[in-house]
Amino acid sequence: MVTQVGLSEAETDRLFHALAASTRRDILRRTMTREVSVSELARSYQMSFAAVQKHVTVLEEAELIVKRAQGRTRMVRADPERIALARTLLAQYEDLWRGRVDRLDSLLNG
């Protein structure tokens, strides 16, 4: 069983749901090295500002990005600790599946 590293099932679902879309993963990539405005992000994609804002909201709800107001501008940046948490969860799933494959190999070759 994968330990949820302090996350509830709902938080884990939000985390992986947020990472499931390529646009959201790209937004994370763009905000890892520097803080970016939502408007700047919106100019990077061929979709409406509202659509980009929805992606940002999903990432914010998963706590993968932090958003703050700078005057009328909304600035976002990735939360490296939360991304590391996602990596830890994925590593636990990898260990779980490797263990299952190893046991299956033992049964088949045993």
Tab-separated table of C-alpha atoms in Angstrom:
chain	number	residue	atom	x	y	z
A	1	MET	CA	0.000	0.000	0.000
A	2	VAL	CA	1.259	3.439	-0.865
A	3	THR	CA	1.415	5.761	2.094
A	4	GLN	CA	-0.174	9.039	1.257
A	5	VAL	CA	2.710	11.075	2.739
A	6	GLY	CA	0.315	13.091	4.828
A	7	LEU	CA	-2.238	13.684	2.088
A	8	SER	CA	-5.884	12.697	2.172
A	9	GLU	CA	-7.324	10.725	-0.735
A	10	ALA	CA	-9.002	13.919	-1.985
A	11	GLU	CA	-5.710	15.852	-1.865
A	12	THR	CA	-3.926	13.048	-3.702
A	13	ASP	CA	-6.666	13.018	-6.353
A	14	ARG	CA	-6.377	16.810	-6.791
A	15	LEU	CA	-2.600	16.544	-7.094
A	16	PHE	CA	-2.644	13.920	-9.843
A	17	HIS	CA	-5.642	15.467	-11.578
A	18	ALA	CA	-3.681	18.722	-11.797
A	19	LEU	CA	-0.703	16.912	-13.302
A	20	ALA	CA	-2.842	15.004	-15.810
A	21	ALA	CA	-3.100	17.874	-18.347
A	22	SER	CA	-0.173	18.878	-20.548
A	23	THR	CA	-1.037	22.585	-20.313
A	24	ARG	CA	-0.926	22.461	-16.520
A	25	ARG	CA	2.398	20.614	-16.567
A	26	ASP	CA	3.728	23.288	-18.922
A	27	ILE	CA	2.485	26.044	-16.612
A	28	LEU	CA	4.335	24.320	-13.775
A	29	ARG	CA	7.494	24.159	-15.883
A	30	ARG	CA	7.265	27.862	-16.722
A	31	THR	CA	6.750	28.863	-13.103
A	32	MET	CA	9.499	26.716	-11.585
A	33	THR	CA	12.301	29.131	-12.326
A	34	ARG	CA	10.515	32.438	-11.822
A	35	GLU	CA	7.283	34.059	-10.822
A	36	VAL	CA	5.027	34.714	-13.826
A	37	SER	CA	1.824	36.709	-14.186
A	38	VAL	CA	-1.332	34.907	-15.266
A	39	SER	CA	-1.553	37.350	-18.191
A	40	GLU	CA	1.945	36.412	-19.344
A	41	LEU	CA	1.028	32.748	-19.118
A	42	ALA	CA	-2.161	33.368	-21.115
A	43	ARG	CA	-0.145	34.951	-23.949
A	44	SER	CA	1.875	31.728	-24.212
A	45	TYR	CA	-1.062	29.532	-25.176
A	46	GLN	CA	-3.565	29.498	-27.988
A	47	MET	CA	-6.522	29.533	-25.655
A	48	SER	CA	-8.515	32.183	-23.876
A	49	PHE	CA	-7.320	33.956	-20.738
A	50	ALA	CA	-10.251	32.351	-18.905
A	51	ALA	CA	-9.128	28.874	-19.971
A	52	VAL	CA	-5.584	29.520	-18.737
A	53	GLN	CA	-6.999	30.946	-15.519
A	54	LYS	CA	-8.957	27.707	-15.023
A	55	HIS	CA	-5.757	25.680	-15.420
A	56	VAL	CA	-4.046	27.956	-12.898
A	57	THR	CA	-6.945	27.460	-10.483
A	58	VAL	CA	-6.656	23.665	-10.753
A	59	LEU	CA	-2.923	23.919	-10.004
A	60	GLU	CA	-3.598	26.294	-7.121
A	61	GLU	CA	-6.228	23.965	-5.626
A	62	ALA	CA	-3.680	21.146	-5.790
A	63	GLU	CA	-1.226	23.515	-4.071
A	64	LEU	CA	1.282	22.978	-6.874
A	65	ILE	CA	1.485	26.722	-7.447
A	66	VAL	CA	1.176	29.714	-5.191
A	67	LYS	CA	-0.708	32.756	-6.442
A	68	ARG	CA	-0.424	36.229	-4.999
A	69	ALA	CA	-1.688	39.661	-5.892
A	70	GLN	CA	0.721	42.353	-7.031
A	71	GLY	CA	-1.575	45.299	-7.507
A	72	ARG	CA	-4.101	44.177	-10.092
A	73	THR	CA	-1.776	41.502	-11.429
A	74	ARG	CA	-1.913	37.908	-10.230
A	75	MET	CA	1.518	36.347	-9.986
A	76	VAL	CA	2.081	32.590	-9.809
A	77	ARG	CA	5.062	30.433	-9.015
A	78	ALA	CA	5.510	26.695	-8.587
A	79	ASP	CA	5.754	25.237	-5.097
A	80	PRO	CA	8.849	22.989	-5.216
A	81	GLU	CA	7.918	21.226	-1.974
A	82	ARG	CA	4.572	20.149	-3.376
A	83	ILE	CA	6.205	18.971	-6.605
A	84	ALA	CA	8.675	16.959	-4.517
A	85	LEU	CA	5.722	15.445	-2.678
A	86	ALA	CA	4.227	14.323	-6.005
A	87	ARG	CA	7.573	12.796	-6.924
A	88	THR	CA	7.639	10.927	-3.594
A	89	LEU	CA	4.168	9.549	-4.209
A	90	LEU	CA	5.114	8.401	-7.705
A	91	ALA	CA	8.228	6.698	-6.341
A	92	GLN	CA	6.055	4.837	-3.837
A	93	TYR	CA	3.756	3.655	-6.626
A	94	GLU	CA	6.813	2.584	-8.621
A	95	ASP	CA	8.100	0.571	-5.643
A	96	LEU	CA	4.682	-1.027	-5.217
A	97	TRP	CA	4.537	-2.137	-8.847
A	98	ARG	CA	8.160	-3.290	-8.917
A	99	GLY	CA	7.412	-5.451	-5.873
A	100	ARG	CA	4.408	-6.968	-7.613
A	101	VAL	CA	6.398	-7.689	-10.769
A	102	ASP	CA	9.197	-9.242	-8.688
A	103	ARG	CA	6.687	-11.507	-6.905
A	104	LEU	CA	5.115	-12.467	-10.221
A	105	ASP	CA	8.580	-13.274	-11.622
A	106	SER	CA	9.273	-15.444	-8.582
A	107	LEU	CA	6.030	-17.328	-9.077
A	108	LEU	CA	6.651	-17.881	-12.771
A	109	ASN	CA	10.305	-18.823	-12.408
A	110	GLY	CA	10.158	-20.393	-8.977
